[in-house]
mmCIF file of C-alpha atoms in Angstrom:
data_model
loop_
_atom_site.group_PDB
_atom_site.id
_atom_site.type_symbol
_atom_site.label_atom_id
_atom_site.label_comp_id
_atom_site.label_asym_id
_atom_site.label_seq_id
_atom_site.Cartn_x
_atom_site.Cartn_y
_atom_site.Cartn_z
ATOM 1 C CA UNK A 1 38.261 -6.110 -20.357
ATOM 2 C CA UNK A 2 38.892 -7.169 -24.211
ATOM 3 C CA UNK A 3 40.278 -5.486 -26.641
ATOM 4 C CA UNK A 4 39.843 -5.774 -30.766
ATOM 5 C CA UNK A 5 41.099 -9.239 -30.609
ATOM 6 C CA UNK A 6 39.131 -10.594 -28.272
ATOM 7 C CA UNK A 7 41.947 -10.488 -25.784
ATOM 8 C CA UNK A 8 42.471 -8.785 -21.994
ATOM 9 C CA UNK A 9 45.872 -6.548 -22.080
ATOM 10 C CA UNK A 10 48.502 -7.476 -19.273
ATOM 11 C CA UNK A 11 47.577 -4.104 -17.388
ATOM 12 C CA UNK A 12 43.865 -4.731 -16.885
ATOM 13 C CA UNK A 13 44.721 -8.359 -16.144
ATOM 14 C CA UNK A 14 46.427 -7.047 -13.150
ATOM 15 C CA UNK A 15 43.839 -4.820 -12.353
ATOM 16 C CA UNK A 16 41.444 -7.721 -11.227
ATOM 17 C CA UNK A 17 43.786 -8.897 -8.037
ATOM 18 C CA UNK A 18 42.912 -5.775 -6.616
ATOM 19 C CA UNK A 19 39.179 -6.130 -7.633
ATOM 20 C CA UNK A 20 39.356 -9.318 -6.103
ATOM 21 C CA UNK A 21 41.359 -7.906 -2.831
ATOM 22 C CA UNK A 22 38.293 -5.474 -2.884
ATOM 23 C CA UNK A 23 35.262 -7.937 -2.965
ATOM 24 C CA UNK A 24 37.265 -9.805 -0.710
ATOM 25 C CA UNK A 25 37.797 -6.439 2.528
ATOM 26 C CA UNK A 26 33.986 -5.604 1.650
ATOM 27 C CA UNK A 27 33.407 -9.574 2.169
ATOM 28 C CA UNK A 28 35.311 -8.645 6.131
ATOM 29 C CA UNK A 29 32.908 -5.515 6.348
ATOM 30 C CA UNK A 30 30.345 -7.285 5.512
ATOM 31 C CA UNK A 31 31.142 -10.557 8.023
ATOM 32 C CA UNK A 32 31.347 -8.165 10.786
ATOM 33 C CA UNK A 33 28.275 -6.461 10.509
ATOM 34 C CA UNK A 34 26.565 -8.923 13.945
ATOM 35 C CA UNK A 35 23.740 -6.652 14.468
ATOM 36 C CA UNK A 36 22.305 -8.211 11.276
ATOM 37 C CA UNK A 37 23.750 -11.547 11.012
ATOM 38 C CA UNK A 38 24.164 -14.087 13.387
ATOM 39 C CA UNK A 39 27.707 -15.775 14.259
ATOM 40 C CA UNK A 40 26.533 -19.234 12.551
ATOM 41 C CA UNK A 41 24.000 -18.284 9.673
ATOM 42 C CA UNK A 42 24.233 -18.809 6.386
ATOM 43 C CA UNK A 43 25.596 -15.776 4.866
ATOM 44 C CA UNK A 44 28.056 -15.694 7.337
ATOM 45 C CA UNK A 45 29.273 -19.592 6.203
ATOM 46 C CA UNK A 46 29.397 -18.154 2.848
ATOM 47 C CA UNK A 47 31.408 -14.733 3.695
ATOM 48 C CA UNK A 48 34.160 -16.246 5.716
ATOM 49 C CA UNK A 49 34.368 -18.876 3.589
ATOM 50 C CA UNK A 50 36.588 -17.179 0.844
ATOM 51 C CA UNK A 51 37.278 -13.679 2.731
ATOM 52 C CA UNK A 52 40.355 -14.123 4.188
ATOM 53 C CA UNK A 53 42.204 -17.174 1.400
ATOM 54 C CA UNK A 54 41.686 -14.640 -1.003
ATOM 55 C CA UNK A 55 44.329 -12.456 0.878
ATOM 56 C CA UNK A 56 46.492 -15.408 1.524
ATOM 57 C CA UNK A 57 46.321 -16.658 -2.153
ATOM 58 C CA UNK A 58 47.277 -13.084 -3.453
ATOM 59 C CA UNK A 59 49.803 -12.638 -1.107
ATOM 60 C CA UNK A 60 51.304 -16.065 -2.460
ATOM 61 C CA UNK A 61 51.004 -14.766 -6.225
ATOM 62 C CA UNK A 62 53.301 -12.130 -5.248
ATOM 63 C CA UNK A 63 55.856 -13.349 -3.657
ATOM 64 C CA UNK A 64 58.999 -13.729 -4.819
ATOM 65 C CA UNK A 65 63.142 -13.864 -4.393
ATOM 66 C CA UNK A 66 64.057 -10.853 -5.986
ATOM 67 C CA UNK A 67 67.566 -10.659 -7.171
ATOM 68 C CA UNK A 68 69.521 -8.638 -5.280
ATOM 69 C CA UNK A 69 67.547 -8.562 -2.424
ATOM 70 C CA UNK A 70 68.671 -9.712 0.862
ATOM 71 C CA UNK A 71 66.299 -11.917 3.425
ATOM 72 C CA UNK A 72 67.264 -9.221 6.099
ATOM 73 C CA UNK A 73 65.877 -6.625 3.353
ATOM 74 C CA UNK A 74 62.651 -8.923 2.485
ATOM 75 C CA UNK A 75 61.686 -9.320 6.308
ATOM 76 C CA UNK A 76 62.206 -5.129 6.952
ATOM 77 C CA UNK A 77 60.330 -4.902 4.007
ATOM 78 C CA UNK A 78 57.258 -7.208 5.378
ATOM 79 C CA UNK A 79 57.872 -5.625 8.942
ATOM 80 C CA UNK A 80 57.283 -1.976 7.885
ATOM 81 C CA UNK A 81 54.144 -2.668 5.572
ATOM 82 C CA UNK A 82 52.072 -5.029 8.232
ATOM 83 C CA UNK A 83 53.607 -4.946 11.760
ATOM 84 C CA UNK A 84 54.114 -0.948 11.916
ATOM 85 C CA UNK A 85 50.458 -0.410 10.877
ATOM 86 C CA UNK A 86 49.454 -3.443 13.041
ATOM 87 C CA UNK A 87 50.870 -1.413 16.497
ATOM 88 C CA UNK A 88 49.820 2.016 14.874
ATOM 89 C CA UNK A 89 46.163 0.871 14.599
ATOM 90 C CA UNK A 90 46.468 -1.016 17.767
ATOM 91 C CA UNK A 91 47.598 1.577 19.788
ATOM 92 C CA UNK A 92 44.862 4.119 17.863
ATOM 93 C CA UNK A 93 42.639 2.041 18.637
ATOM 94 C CA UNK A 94 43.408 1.490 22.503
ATOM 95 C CA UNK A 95 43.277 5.551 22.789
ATOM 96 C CA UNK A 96 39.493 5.343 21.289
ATOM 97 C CA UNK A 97 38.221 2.783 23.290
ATOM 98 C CA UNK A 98 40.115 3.668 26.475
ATOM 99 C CA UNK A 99 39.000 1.179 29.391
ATOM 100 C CA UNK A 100 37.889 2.697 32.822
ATOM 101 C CA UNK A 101 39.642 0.658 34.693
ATOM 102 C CA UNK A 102 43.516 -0.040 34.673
ATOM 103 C CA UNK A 103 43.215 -3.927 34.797
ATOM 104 C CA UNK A 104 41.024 -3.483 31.499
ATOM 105 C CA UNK A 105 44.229 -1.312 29.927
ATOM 106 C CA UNK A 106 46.614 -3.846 30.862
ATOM 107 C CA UNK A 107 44.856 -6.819 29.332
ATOM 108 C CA UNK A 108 44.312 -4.602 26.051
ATOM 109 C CA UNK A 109 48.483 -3.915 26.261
ATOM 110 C CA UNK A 110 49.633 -7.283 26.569
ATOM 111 C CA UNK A 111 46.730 -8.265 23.698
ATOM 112 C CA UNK A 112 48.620 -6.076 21.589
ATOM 113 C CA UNK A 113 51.678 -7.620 21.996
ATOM 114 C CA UNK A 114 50.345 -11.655 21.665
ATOM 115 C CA UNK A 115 48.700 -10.333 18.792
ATOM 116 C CA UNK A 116 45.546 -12.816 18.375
ATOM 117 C CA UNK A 117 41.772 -11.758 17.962
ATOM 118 C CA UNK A 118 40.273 -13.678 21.427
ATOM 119 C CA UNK A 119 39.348 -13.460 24.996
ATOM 120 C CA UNK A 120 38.930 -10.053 24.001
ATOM 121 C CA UNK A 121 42.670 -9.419 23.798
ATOM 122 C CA UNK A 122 42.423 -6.359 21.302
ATOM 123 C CA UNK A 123 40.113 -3.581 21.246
ATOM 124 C CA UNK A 124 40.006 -3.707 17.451
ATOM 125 C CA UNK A 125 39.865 -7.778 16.266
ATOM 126 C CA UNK A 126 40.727 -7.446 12.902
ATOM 127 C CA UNK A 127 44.174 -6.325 12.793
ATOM 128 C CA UNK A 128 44.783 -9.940 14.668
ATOM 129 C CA UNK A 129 45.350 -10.997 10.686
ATOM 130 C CA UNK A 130 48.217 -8.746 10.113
ATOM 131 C CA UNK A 131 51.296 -10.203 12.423
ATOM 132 C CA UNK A 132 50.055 -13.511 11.415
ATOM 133 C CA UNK A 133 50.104 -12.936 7.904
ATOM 134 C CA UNK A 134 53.375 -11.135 8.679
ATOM 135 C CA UNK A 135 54.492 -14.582 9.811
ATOM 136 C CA UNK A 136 53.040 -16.464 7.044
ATOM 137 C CA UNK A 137 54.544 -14.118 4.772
ATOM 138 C CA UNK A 138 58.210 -15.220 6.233
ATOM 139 C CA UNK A 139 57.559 -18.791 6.028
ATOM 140 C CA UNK A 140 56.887 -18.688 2.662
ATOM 141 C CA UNK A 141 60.258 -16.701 1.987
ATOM 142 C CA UNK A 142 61.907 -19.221 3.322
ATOM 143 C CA UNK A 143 59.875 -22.052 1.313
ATOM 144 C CA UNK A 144 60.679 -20.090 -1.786
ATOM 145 C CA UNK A 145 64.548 -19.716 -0.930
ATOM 146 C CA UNK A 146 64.818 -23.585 -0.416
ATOM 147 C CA UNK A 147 62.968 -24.089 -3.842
ATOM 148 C CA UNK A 148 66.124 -22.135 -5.783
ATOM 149 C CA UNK A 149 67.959 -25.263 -4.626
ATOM 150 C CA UNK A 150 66.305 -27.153 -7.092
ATOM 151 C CA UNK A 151 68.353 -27.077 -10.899
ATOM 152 C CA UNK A 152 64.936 -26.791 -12.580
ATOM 153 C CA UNK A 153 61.033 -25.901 -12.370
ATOM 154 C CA UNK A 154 59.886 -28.943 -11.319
ATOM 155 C CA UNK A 155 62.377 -29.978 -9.301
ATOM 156 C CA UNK A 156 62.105 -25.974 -7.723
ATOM 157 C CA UNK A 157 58.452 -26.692 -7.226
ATOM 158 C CA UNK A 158 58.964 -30.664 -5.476
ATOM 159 C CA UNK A 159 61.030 -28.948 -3.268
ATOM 160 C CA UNK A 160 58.322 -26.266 -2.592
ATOM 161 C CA UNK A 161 55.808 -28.592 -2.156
ATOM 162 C CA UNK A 162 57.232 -30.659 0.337
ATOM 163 C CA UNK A 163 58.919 -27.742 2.405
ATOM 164 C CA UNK A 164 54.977 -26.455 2.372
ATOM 165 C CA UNK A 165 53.839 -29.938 3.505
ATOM 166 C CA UNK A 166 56.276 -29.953 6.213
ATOM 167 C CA UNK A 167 55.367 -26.494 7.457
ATOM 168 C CA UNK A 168 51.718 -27.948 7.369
ATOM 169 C CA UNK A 169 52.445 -30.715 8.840
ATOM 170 C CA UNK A 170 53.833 -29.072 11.771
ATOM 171 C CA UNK A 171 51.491 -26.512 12.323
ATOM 172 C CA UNK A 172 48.254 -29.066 12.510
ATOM 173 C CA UNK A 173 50.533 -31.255 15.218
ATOM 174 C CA UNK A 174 51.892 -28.190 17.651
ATOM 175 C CA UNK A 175 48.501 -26.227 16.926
ATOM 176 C CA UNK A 176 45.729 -26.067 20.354
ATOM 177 C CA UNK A 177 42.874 -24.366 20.320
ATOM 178 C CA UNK A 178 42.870 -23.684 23.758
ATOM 179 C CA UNK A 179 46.474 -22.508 24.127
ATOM 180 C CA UNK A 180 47.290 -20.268 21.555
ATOM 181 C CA UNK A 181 50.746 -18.829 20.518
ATOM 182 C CA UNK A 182 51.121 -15.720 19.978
ATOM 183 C CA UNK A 183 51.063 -13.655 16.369
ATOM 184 C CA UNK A 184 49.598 -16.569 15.246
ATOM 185 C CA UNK A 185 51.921 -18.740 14.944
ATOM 186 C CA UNK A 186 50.150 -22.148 14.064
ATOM 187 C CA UNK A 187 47.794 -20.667 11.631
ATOM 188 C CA UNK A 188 50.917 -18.794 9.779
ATOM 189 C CA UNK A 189 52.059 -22.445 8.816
ATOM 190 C CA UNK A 190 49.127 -24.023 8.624
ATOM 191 C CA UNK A 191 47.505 -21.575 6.138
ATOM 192 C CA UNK A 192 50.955 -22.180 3.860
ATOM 193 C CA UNK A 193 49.108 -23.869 1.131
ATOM 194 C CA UNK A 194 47.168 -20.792 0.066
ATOM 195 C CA UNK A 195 50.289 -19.351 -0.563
ATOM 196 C CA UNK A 196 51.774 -22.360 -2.414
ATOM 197 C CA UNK A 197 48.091 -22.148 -4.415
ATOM 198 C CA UNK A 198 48.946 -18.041 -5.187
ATOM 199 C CA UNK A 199 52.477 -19.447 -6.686
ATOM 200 C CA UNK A 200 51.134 -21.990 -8.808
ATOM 201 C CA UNK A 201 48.583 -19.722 -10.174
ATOM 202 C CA UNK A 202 50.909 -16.663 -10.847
ATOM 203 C CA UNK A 203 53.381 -19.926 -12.865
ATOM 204 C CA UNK A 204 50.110 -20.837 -15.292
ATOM 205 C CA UNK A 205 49.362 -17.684 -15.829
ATOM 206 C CA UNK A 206 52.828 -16.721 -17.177
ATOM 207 C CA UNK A 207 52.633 -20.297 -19.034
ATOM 208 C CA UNK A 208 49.336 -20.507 -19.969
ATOM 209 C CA UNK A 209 48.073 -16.754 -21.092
ATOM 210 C CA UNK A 210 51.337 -15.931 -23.667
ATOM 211 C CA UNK A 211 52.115 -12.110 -23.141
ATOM 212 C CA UNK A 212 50.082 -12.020 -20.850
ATOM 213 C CA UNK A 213 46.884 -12.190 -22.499
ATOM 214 C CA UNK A 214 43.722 -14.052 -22.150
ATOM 215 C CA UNK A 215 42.366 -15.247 -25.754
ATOM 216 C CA UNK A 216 38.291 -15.508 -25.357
ATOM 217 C CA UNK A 217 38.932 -19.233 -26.275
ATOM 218 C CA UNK A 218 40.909 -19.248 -22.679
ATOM 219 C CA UNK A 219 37.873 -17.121 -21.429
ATOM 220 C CA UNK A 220 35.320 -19.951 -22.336
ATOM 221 C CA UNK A 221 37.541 -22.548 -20.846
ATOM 222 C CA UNK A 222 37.993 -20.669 -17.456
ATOM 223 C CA UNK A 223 33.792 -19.485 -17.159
ATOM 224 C CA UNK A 224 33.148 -23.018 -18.553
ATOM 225 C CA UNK A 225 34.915 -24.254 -14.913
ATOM 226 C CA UNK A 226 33.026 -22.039 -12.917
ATOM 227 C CA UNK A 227 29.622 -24.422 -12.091
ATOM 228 C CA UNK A 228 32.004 -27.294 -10.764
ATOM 229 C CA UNK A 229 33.846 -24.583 -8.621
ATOM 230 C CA UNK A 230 30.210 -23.550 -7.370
ATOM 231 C CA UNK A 231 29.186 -27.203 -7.042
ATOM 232 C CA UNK A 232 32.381 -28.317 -5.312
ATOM 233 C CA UNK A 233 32.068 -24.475 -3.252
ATOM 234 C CA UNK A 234 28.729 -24.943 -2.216
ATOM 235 C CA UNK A 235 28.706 -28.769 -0.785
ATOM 236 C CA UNK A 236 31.650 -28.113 1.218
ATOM 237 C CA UNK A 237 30.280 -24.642 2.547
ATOM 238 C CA UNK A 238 27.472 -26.667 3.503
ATOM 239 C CA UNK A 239 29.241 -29.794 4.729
ATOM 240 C CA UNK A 240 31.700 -27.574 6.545
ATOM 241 C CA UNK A 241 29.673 -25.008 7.997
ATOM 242 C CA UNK A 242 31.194 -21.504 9.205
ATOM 243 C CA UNK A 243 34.524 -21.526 9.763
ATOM 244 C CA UNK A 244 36.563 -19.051 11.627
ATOM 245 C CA UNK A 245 40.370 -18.374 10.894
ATOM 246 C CA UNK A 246 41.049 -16.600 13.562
ATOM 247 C CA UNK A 247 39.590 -18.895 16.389
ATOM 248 C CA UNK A 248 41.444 -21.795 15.099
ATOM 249 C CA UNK A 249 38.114 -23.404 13.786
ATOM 250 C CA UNK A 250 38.189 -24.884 10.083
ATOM 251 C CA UNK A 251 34.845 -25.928 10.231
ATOM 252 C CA UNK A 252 32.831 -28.964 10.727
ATOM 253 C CA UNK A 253 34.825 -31.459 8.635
ATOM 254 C CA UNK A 254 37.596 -29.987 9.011
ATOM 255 C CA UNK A 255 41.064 -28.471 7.360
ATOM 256 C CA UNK A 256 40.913 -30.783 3.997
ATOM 257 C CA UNK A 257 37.377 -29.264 3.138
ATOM 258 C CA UNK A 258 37.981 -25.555 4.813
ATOM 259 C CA UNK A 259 40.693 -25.655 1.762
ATOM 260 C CA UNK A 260 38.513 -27.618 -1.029
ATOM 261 C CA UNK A 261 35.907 -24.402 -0.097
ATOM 262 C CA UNK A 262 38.122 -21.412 -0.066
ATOM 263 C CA UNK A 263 39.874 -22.577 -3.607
ATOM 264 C CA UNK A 264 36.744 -23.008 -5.120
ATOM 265 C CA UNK A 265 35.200 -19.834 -3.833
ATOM 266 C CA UNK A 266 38.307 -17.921 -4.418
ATOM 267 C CA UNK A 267 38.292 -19.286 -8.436
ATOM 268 C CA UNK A 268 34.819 -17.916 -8.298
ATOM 269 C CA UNK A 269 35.293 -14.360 -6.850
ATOM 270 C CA UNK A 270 38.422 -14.035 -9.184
ATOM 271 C CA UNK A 271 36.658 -15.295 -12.140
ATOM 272 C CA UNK A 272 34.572 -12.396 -10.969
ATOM 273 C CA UNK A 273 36.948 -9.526 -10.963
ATOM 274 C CA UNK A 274 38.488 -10.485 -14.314
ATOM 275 C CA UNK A 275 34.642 -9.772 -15.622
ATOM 276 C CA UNK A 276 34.215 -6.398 -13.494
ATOM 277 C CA UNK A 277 37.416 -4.893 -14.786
ATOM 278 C CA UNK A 278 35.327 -4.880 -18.197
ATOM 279 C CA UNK A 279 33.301 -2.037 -16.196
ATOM 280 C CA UNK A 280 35.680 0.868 -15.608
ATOM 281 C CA UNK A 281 34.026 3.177 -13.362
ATOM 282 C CA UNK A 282 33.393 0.264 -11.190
ATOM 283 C CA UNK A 283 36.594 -1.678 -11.479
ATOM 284 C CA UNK A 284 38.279 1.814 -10.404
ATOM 285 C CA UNK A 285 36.196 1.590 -7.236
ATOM 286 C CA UNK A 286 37.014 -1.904 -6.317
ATOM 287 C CA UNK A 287 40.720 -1.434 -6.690
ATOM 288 C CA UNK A 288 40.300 1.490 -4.489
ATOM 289 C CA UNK A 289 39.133 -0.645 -2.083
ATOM 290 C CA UNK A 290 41.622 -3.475 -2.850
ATOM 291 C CA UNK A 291 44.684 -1.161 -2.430
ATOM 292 C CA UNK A 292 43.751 -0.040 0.727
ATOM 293 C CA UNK A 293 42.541 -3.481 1.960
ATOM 294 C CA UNK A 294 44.922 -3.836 5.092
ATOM 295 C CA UNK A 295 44.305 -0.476 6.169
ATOM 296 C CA UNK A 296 40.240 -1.262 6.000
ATOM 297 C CA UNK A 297 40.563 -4.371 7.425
ATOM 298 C CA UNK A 298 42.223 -2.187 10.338
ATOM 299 C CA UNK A 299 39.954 0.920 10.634
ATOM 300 C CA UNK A 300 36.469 -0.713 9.500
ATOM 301 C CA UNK A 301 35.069 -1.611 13.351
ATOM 302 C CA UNK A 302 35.831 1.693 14.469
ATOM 303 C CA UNK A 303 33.726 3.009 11.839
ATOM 304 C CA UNK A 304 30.637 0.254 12.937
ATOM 305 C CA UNK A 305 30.954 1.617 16.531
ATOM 306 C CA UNK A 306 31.166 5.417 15.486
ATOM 307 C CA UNK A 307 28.671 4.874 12.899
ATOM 308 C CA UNK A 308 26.549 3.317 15.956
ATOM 309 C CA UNK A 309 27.005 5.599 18.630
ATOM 310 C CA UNK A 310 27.473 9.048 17.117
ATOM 311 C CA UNK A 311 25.815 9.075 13.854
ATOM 312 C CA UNK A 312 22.904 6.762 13.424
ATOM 313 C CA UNK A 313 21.591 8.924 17.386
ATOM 314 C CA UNK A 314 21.399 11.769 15.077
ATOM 315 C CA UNK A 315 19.784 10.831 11.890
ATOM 316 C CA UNK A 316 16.601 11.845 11.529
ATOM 317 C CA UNK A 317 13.818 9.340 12.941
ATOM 318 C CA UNK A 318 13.329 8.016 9.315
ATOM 319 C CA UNK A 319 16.744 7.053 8.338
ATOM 320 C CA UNK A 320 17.436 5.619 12.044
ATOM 321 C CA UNK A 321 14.699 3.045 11.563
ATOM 322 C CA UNK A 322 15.774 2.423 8.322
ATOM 323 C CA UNK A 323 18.876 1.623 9.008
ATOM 324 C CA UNK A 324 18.917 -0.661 12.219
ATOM 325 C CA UNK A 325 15.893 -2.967 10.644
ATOM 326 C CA UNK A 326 17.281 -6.001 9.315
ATOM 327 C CA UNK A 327 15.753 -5.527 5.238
ATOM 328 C CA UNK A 328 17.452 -4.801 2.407
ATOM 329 C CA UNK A 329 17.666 -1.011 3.010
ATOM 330 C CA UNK A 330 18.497 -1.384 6.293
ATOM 331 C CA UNK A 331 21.562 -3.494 5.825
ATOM 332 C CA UNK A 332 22.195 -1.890 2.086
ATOM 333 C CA UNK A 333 22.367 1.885 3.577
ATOM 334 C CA UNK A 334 24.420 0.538 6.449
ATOM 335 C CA UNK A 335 27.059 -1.878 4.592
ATOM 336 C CA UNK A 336 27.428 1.119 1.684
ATOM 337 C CA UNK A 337 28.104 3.463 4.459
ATOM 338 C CA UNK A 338 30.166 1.478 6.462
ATOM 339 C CA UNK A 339 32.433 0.701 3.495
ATOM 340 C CA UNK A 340 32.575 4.055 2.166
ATOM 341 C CA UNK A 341 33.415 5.715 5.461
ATOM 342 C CA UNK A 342 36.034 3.090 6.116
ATOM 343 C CA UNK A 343 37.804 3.359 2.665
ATOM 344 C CA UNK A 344 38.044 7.411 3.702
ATOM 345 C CA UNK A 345 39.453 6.725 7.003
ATOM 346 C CA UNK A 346 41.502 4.113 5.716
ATOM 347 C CA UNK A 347 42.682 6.399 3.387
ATOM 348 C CA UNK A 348 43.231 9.741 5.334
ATOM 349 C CA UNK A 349 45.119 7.460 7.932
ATOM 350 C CA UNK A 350 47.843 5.987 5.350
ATOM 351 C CA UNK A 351 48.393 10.030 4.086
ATOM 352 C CA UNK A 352 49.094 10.548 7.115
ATOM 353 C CA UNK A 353 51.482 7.882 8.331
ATOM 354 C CA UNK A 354 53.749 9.027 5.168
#
């Protein structure tokens, strides 16, 4: 992580938002593993907590107007790299777990196409996040192209912060739990200010950390921040309870403290990479996983119910009790598996859509 000076070089600093994308996808594997945690315990409050803001604050630290570039050529861009693998592992995933009956097909078809993770609309949940964050993605384009109004930074960023507002705004007064639109739609603006949070971040960075460089003087500051991120973390985790993105539920208190968590947690887990990428072999393994995130996120509850029904019926008697016993083996030999397996499919899956 440091080199003589003390200092972390702009190419490992990079290196951590995929460490953090990867804590974050083995934070989903980890949430979705029910046989061993129920829906409303604590470790569950905890995981979904930060799992999916990280994704939304990263994708806000990379976006961008690029010069040149065209909004028609931004949104093809967006389309091809999260709705193409969202109806390619949608439509895998129909063919795996083919229903008997046709009425069964048809309500998986039209899940596909309304694109959100209840009533058992889709036969793999996950991949609910990637139209929506396909939407949020757009919104946030748009934010960003209405901030170039502005003559300066500030004034850029006002304009930003208002256009985000308004998209908020909007999305808490048409959103309904219990009539849902489809890709999304509410969350994608409502979730806007984690990608407002990923600008402002990527801006101090570039301010703040000259050449992109972290002095260990700037190292002390940032770890010296991290027990009132825990403190403010853990009282609102607690306060707030589990929350759950994808059923429109931001927890017991509601929106204000779903976001106070997720910031707070998210400072945490990235304070977090930044220290792993001073490990190499194990940085290189996170980033692994953090490059290959949206295809996990896609292929990883496949690889719970194969793992389930194929493999674990032919361990030997040993390993099978083992592994379905809720201890630390148990649910260490399952998540490790679990992840690894998924990163390999996830992989093998992406070679092949080239």
């Amino acid at each position: 992580m440091e080199t003589g000076a003390g200092r972390m070089d702009v190419k490992a600093r990079k290196v951590y938002l995929d460490v953090a994308k990867g804590l974050a996808i083995l934070l989903v594997i980890l949430g979705h593993m029910n046989r061993f945690f129920s829906y409303q315990g604590r470790l569950m409050q905890v995981v979904y907590s930060v799992q999916l803001p990280m994704f939304l604050l990263i994708g806000g630290y990379w976006m961008r107007v690029k010069e040149g570039e065209s909004p028609g050529q931004f949104f093809s861009k967006k389309f091809y790299r999260l709705l193409q693998p969202y109806f390619f592992y949608g439509f895998l995933s129909l063919i795996y777990g083919w229903p008997e009956d046709a009425d069964k097909l048809y309500h998986y078809f039209t899940g596909l196409l309304w694109g959100i993770g209840i009533n058992d609309y889709l036969p793999n949940l996950p991949i609910w996040f990637l139209p929506m964050f396909f939407l949020a993605n757009c919104w946030f384009y748009l934010v960003l192209l209405l901030g170039k109004l502005g003559k300066g930074r500030k004034e850029r960023l006002g304009l930003e912060a208002v256009a985000v507002g308004l998209l908020m705004g909007v999305g808490c007064w048409i959103n309904d739990p219990f009539n849902r639109l489809p890709w999304g739609f509410e969350l994608a603006l409502i979730l806007q200010g984690f990608f407002f949070a990923g600008r402002l971040w990527r801006l101090a960075e570039e301010k703040f950390f000259a050449e992109g460089k972290v002095s260990r003087k700037q190292m002390l500051v940032l770890a010296g921040l991290a027990p009132v991120a825990f403190v403010v973390w853990f009282v609102c985790v607690r306060m707030n309870g589990r929350i759950d993105i994808n059923a429109d539920w931001f927890g017991n208190r509601g929106l204000w403290s779903c976001y106070l968590a997720a910031f707070a947690g998210c400072y945490l887990l990235i304070l977090a990479s930044v220290v792993l990428t001073g490990c190499k072999w194990l940085a290189q393994l996170l980033s692994l996983f953090g490059e290959n995130s949206l295809a996990i996120m896609a292929v990883h509850v496949p690889m719970i119910m194969w793992m389930d029904g194929v493999i674990t019926p032919l361990m030997p008697p040993v390993i099978q009790a083992n592994y379905m016993v809720k201890n630390w083996i148990g649910v260490g030999y399952s998540f490790v598996t679990i992840s690894l397996l998924s990163l390999f499919a996830a992989m093998l899956l992406k070679k092949e859509r080239r």
